[in-house]
Short mmCIF file of C-alpha atoms and ligand atoms in Angstrom, two decimals:
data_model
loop_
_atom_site.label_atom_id
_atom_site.label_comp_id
_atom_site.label_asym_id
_atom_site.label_seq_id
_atom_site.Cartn_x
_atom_site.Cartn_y
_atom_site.Cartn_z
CA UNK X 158 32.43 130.05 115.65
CA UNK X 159 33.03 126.74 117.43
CA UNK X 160 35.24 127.16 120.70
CA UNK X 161 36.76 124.15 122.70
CA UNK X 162 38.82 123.68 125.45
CA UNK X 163 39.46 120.55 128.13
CA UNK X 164 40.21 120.57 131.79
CA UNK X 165 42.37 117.75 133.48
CA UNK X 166 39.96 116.03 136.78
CA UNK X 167 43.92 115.40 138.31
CA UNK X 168 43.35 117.28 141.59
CA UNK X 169 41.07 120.12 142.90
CA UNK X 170 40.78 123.25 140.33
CA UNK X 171 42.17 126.55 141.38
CA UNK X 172 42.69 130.16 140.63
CA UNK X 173 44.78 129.61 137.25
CA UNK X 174 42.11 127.35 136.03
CA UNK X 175 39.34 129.66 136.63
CA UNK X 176 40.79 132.89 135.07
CA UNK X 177 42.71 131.11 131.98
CA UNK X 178 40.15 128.88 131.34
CA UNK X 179 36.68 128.10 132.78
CA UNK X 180 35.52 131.50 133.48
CA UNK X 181 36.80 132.59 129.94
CA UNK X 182 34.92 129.36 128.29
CA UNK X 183 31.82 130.78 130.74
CA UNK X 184 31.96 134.14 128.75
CA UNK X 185 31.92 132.53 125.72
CA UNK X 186 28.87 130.07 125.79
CA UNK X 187 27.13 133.12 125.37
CA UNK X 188 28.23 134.80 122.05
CA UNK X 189 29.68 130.92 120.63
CA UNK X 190 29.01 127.28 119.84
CA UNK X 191 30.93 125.51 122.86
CA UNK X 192 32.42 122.35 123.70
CA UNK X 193 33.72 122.29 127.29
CA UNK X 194 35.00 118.71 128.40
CA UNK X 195 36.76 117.33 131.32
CA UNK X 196 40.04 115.12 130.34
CA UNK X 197 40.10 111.99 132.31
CA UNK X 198 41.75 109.86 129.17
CA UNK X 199 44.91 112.67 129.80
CA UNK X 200 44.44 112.32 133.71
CA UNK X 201 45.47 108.78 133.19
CA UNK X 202 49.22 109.96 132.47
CA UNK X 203 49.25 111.24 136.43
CA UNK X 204 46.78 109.52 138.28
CA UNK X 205 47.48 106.14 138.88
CA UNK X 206 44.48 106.09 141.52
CA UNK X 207 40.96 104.56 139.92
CA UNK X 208 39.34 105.76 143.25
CA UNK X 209 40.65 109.36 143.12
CA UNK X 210 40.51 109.86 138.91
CA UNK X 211 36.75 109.20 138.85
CA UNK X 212 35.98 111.76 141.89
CA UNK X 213 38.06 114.18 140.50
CA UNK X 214 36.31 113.98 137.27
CA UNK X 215 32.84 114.13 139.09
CA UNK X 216 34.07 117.00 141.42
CA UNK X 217 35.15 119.43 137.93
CA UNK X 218 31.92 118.66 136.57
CA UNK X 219 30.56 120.02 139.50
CA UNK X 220 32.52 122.77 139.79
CA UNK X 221 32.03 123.94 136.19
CA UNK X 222 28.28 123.58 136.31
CA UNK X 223 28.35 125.75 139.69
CA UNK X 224 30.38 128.27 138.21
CA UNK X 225 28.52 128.86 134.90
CA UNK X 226 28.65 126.31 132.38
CA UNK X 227 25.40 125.81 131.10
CA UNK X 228 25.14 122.12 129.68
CA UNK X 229 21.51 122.77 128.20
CA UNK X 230 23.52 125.66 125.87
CA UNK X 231 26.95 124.63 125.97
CA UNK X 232 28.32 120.55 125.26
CA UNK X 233 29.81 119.63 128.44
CA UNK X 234 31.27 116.34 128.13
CA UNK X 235 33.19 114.04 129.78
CA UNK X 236 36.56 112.70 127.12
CA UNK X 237 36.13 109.09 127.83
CA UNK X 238 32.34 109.36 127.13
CA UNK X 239 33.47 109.52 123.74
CA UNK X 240 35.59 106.96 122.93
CA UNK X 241 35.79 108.03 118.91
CA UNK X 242 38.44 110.71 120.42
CA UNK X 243 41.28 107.44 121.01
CA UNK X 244 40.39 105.98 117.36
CA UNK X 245 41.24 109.67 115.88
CA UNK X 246 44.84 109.68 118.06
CA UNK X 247 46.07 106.35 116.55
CA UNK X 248 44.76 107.87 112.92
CA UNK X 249 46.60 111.06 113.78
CA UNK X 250 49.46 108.97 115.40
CA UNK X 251 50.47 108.25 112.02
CA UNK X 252 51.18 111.73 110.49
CA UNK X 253 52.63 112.55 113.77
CA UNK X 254 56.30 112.61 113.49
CA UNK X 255 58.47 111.44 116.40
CA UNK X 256 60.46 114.82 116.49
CA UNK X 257 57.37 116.89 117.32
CA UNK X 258 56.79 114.85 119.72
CA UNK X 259 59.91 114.95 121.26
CA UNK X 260 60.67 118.85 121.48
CA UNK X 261 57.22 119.03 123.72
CA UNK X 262 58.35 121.17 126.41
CA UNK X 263 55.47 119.69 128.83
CA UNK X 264 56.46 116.08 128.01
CA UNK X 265 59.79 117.14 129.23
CA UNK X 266 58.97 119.04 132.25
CA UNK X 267 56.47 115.99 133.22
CA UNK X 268 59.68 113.66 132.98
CA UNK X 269 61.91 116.43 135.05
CA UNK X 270 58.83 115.94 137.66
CA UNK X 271 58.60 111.90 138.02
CA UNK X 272 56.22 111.04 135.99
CA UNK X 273 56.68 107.52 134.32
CA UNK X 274 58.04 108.10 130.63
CA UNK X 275 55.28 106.21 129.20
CA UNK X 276 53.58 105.87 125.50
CA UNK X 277 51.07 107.56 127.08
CA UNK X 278 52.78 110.48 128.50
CA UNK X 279 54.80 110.78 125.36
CA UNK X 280 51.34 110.72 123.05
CA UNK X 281 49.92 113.06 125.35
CA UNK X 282 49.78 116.17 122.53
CA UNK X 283 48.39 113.54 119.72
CA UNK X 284 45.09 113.03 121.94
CA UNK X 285 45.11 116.45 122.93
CA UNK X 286 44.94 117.42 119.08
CA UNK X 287 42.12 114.69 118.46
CA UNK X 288 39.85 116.38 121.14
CA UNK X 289 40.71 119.53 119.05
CA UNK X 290 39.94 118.09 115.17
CA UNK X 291 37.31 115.42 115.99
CA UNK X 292 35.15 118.56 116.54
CA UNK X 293 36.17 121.12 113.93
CA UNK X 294 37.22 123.89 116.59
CA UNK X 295 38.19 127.20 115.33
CA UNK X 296 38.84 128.66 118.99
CA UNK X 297 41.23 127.03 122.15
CA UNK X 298 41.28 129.31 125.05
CA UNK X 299 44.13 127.78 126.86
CA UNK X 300 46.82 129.39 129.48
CA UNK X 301 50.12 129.99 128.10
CA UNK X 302 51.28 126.49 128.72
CA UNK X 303 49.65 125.17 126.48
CA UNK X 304 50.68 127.31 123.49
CA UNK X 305 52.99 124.55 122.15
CA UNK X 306 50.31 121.74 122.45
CA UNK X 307 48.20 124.23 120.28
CA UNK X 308 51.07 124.31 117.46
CA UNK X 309 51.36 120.27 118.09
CA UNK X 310 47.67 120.07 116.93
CA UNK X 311 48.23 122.46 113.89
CA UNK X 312 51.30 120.95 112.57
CA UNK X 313 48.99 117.19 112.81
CA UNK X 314 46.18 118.96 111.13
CA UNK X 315 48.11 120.35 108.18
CA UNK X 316 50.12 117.15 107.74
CA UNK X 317 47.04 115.23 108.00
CA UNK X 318 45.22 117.42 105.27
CA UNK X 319 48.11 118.00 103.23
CA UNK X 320 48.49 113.87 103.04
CA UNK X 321 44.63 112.89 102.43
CA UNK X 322 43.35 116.35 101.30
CA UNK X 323 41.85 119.15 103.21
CA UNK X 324 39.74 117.67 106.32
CA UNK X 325 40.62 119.44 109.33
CA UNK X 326 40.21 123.26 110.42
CA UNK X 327 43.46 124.30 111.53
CA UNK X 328 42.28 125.77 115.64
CA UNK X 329 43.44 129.01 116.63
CA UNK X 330 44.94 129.10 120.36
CA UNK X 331 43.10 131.93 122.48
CA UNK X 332 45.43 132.75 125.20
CA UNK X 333 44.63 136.01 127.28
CA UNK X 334 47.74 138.08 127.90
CA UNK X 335 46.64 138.76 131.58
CA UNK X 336 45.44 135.51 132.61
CA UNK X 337 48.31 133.72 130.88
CA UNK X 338 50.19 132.45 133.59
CA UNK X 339 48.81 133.09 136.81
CA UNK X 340 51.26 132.74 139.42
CA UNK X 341 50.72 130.31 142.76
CA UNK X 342 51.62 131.15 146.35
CA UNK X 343 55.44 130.71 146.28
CA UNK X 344 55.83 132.65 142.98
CA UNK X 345 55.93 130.32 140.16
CA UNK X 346 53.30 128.89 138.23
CA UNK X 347 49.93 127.99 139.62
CA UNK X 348 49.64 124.41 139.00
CA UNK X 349 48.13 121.24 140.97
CA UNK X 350 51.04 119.51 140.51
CA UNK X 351 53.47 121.89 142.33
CA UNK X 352 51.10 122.09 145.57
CA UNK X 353 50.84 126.05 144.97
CA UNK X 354 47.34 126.37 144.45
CA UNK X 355 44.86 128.73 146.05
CA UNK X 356 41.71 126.61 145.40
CA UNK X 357 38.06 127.77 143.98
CA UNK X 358 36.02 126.31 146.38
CA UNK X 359 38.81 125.31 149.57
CA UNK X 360 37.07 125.53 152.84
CA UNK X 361 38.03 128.57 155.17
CA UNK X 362 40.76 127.28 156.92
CA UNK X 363 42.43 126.18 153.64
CA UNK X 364 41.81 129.52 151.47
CA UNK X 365 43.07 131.14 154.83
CA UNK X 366 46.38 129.38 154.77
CA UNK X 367 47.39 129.56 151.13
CA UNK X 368 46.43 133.35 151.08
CA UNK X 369 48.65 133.98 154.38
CA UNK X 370 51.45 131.85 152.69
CA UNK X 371 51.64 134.23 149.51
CA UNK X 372 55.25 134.81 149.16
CA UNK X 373 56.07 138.51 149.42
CA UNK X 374 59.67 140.26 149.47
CA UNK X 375 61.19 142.12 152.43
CA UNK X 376 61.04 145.69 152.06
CA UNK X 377 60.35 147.39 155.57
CA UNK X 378 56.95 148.69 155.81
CA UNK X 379 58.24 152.80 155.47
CA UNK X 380 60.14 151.84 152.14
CA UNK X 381 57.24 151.97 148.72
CA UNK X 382 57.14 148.76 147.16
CA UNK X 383 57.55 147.23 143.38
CA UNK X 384 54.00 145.73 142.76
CA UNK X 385 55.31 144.56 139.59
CA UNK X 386 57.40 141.89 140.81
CA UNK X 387 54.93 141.09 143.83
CA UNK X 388 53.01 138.03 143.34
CA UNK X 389 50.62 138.95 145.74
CA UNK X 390 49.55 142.00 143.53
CA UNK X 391 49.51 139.71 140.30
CA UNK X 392 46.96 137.14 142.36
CA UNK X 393 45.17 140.17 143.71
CA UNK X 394 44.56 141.89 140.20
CA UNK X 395 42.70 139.22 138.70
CA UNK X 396 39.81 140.03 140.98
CA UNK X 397 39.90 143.91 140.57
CA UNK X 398 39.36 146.81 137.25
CA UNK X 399 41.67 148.82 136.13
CA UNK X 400 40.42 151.53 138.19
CA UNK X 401 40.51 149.18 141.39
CA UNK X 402 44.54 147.99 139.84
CA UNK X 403 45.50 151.67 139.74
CA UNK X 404 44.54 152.25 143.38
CA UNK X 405 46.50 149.45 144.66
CA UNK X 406 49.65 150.08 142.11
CA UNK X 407 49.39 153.62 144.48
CA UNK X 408 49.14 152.24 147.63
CA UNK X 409 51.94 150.08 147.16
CA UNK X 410 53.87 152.72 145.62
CA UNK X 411 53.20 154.95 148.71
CA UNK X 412 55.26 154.34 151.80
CA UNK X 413 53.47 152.40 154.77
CA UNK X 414 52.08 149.57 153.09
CA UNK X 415 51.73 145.90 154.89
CA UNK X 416 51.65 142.85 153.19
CA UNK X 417 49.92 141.37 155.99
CA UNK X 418 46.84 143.88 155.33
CA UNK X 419 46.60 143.10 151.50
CA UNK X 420 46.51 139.51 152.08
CA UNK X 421 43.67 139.66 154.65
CA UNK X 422 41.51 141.73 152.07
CA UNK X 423 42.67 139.40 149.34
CA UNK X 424 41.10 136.40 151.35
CA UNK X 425 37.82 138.23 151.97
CA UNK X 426 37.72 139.34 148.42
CA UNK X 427 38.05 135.69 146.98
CA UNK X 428 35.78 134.55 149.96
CA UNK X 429 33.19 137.15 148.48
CA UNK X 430 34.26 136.10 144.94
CA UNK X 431 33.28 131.91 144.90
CA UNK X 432 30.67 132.34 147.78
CA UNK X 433 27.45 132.71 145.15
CA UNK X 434 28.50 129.26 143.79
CA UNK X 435 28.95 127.36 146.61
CA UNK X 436 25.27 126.17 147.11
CA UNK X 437 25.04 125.84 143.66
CA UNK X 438 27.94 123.24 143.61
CA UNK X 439 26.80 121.53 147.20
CA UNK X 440 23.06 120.74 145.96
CA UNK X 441 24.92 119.46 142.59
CA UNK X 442 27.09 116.99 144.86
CA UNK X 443 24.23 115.66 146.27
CA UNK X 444 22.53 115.17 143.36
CA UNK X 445 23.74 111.73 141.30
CA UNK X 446 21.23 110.94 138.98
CA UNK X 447 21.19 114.92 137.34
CA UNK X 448 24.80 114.69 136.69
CA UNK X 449 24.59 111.33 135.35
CA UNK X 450 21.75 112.35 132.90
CA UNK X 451 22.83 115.85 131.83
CA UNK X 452 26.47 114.37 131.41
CA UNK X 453 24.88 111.48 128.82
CA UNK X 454 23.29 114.59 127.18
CA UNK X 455 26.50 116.41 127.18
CA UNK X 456 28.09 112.78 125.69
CA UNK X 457 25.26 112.50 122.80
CA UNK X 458 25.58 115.84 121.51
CA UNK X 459 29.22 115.46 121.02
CA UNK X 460 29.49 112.46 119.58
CA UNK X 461 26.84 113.46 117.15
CA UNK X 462 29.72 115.65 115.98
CA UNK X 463 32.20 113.61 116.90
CA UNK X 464 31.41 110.87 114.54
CA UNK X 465 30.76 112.84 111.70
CA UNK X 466 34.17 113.85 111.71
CA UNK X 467 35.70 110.31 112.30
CA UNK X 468 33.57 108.80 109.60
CA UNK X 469 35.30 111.14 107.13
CA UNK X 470 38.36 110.58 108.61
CA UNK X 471 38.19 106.86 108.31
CA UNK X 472 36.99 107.22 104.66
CA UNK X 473 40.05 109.61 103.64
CA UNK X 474 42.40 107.31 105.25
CA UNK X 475 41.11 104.22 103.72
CA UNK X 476 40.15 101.90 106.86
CA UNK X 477 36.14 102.35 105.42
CA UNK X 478 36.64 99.56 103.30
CA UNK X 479 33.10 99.28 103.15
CA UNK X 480 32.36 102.37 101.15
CA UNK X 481 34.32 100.84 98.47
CA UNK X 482 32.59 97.40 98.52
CA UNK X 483 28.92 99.48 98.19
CA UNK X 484 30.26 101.93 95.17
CA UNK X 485 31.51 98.54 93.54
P1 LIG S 559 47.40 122.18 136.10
O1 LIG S 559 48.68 122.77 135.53
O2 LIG S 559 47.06 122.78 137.41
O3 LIG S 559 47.42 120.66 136.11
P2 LIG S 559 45.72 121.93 133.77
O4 LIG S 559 46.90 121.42 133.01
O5 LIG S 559 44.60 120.98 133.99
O6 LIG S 559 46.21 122.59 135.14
O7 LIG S 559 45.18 123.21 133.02
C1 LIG S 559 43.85 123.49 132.65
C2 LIG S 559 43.79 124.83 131.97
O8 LIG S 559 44.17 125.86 132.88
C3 LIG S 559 44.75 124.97 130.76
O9 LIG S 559 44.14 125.78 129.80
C4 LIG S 559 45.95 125.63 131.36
O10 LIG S 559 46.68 126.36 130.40
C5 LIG S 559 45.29 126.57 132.38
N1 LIG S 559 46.19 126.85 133.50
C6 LIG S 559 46.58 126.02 134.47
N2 LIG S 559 47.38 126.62 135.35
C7 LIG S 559 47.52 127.90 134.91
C8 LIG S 559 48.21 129.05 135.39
N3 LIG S 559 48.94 129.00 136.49
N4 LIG S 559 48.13 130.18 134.68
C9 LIG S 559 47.40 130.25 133.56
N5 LIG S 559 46.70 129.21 133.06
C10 LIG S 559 46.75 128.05 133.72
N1 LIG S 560 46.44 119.56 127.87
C1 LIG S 560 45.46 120.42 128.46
C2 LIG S 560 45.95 120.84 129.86
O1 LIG S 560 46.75 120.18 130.48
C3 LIG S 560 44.11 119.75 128.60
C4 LIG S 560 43.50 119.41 127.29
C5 LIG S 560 43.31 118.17 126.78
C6 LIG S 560 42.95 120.32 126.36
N2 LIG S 560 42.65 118.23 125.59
C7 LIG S 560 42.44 119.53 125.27
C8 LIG S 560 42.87 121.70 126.30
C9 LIG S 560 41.84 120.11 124.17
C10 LIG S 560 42.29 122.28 125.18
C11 LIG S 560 41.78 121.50 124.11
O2 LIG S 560 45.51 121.82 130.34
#
C-alpha cells in the first residue's frame, strides 16, 4: 500500500501536527511504501515572505527527520522539487468544476481570516489532489480538516477517469478519531494560524508559557471536575494509555484537583516527550550539505514516480502529440 501525506513549512510545527500527522506517517514507514513531502507550492497562498517560506521549509525537514522519518526508507520530498505536481493541477484544473471549488469550507475560512482571495488560494484543493494522483496513493492520513480536501481529490479523480478512462486510484483519507482535531491552548483548534500552538521543539520558556496559558474552566478546587469538556485533559491524553487516561479521568472526577498541578506535569511530560529528538534535529541544522543531498534523493525518487504518472496523463489527455506522430 502506498501512503502520502504533505505538511505546510508556514510557521513552526506543533502538537496537532505531530499526533494527526507526522508521528502517524512515522508509524507507517514501517509496515508501507511512503511519500512524506513538505508543501511550500501551498505555503505560497500565506506566506508572502521569500526569507521566512524557505526557512520554514528547511526547519520541517528538520524536524521530520529528527522525529523519525527515515528518507533512506521513506520518499521525503520537498513539493516544489517536483515541478510535474503544477503541470498535473492545470490538467486536473480542467475536470475541476467551479462549484467544488467553491463549497471548500477551508477556502472559505482562509477568506473569513484575511487571506487575499487569490487564484491561488481558490485552486488550493486542485494542487492538493495532484500531490495525491501524481503518485497513485491509496492512503492520506490527514486531521479532520482536511476531510473535504480528501473528497475534492476523489471527485477530480473520478471525473478525470470517467472522462479519459480509468487512470487514477481513487485515495482513501486516514483520519484517526482521537487525533482528529487536537485542540490549542484557548480551546479551539490547534493551528499556526490562530497563534494557539504548543510547539514540538519551543525552547523552555516558550513550552512553559503556552502550557501555563491552557484555558481551563472555574470550578473551585473542592468541586470534581468534567474532564470531558477540559482542554487541558484532551492535550494531556495524547501523551498517556488508556490505563494512564483512566487515572486522570479519576483524579479529576475526585474532589481536590488543581489545574495548576496538571499543567506543571503536562509541561514536564512533553519536555520528557521531544527531548530524545532535540540533538538529533540541532546536529541536522548544522548540517547543510546532508539535507541538501538526502533532499535531491528524496526529489529523484519521486519524480521517478511522478513522471510516470504525468506521462500517462499527458497521453490520455492528448497534449503527447508526439506519440501520435511516432505510431503514424
Ligand atoms: P495548520 O492548521 O497549523 O496550518 P497544516 O494545515 O499544515 O496545519 O496541517 C498539517 C497536517 O496536520 C494536516 O494533516 C492537518 O489536518 C493536521 N492538523 C493541523 N492542525 C491540527 C489539529 N489541531 N488537529 C488535528 N490535526 C491537525
Ligand atoms: N492541505 C494540507 C494541509 O493544509 C497539506 C497538503 C497539501 C496535503 N498536499 C497534500 C496533505 C497532499 C495530504 C496530501 O494540511
Amino acid at each position: 500500500m502506498r501512503v502520502l501525506s504533505g505538511i505546510q513549512p508556514s510557521g513552526t510545527l506543533h502538537l496537532g501536527n505531530y499526533f494527526a500527522m507526522m508521528k502517524r506517517m512515522i508509524d507507517y514507514q514501517k509496515e508501507h511504501e511512503l511519500f512524506c513531502f513538505i508543501v511550500n507550492y501551498h505555503a505560497l497562498t500565506s506566506v508572502f515572505d521569500a526569507d521566512r517560506l524557505a526557512q520554514g521549509t528547511i526547519d520541517a525537514i528538520c524536524d521530520f527527520i529528527a522525529l523519525g522519518i527515515d528518507p533512506e526508507k521513506a520518499t521525503f520530498y520537498v513539493q516544489s522539487d517536483v515541478p510535474e505536481v503544477t503541470e498535473l493541477t492545470w490538467i486536473l484544473s480542467n475536470v475541476t468544476p467551479m462549484g467544488l471549488l467553491e463549497r471548500a469550507h477551508s477556502y472559505k475560512d482562509k477568506l473569513a481570516r484575511g487571506l487575499p482571495a487569490n487564484h491561488g488560494l481558490f485552486a488550493y484543493p486542485v494542487l492538493m489532489a495532484a500531490d495525491i494522483l501524481l503518485y497513485g496513493a491509496h492512503r492520506v492520513p490527514v486531521g479532520k480538516d482536511q476531510k473535504q480536501h480528501l473528497e475534492i481529490t476523489r471527485d477530480i479523480a473520478l471525473r478525470f477517469n470517467n472522462t479519459y478512462g480509468e487512470t487514477f486510484i481513487l485515495p482513501e483519507p486516514d483520519i484517526a478519531e482521537d487525533v482528529a482535531l487536537v485542540p490549542g491552548i484557548d480551546g479551539q483548534k490547534m493551528s499556526k494560524s490562530y497563534g494557539n500552538t504548543i510547539d514540538i521543539f519551543a525552547d523552555d520558556s516558550e513550552l512553559k508559557k503556552s502550557v501555563m496559558s491552557i484555558v481551563t474552566d472555574a470550578t473551585p478546587i473542592e468541586e470534581p471536575k468534567d474532564p470531558d469538556r477540559c482542554t487541558l485533559f484532551a492535550i494531556y491524553s495524547l501523551f498517556l494509555d488508556e490505563e494512564g487516561k483512566k487515572e486522570l479521568r479519576q483524579r479529576y472526577e475526585r474532589p481536590g484537583l488543581k489545574y495548576v498541578s496538571v499543567k506543571k506535569e503536562l509541561l514536564k511530560t512533553i519536555r520528557e516527550f521531544f527531548e530524545p529528538y532535540r540533538e538529533k534535529r540541532q546536529a541536522l541544522i548544522e548540517d547543510a550539505d546532508y539535507i541538501r543531498d538526502i533532499m535531491k534523493y528524496g526529489a529523484d525518487k519521486a519524480r521517478s514516480v511522478a513522471r510516470d504518472y504525468l506521462e500517462k496523463t499527458r497521453d490520455r489527455v492528448g497534449v503527447h502529440y508526439q506519440q501520435k506522430l511516432s505510431k503514424r
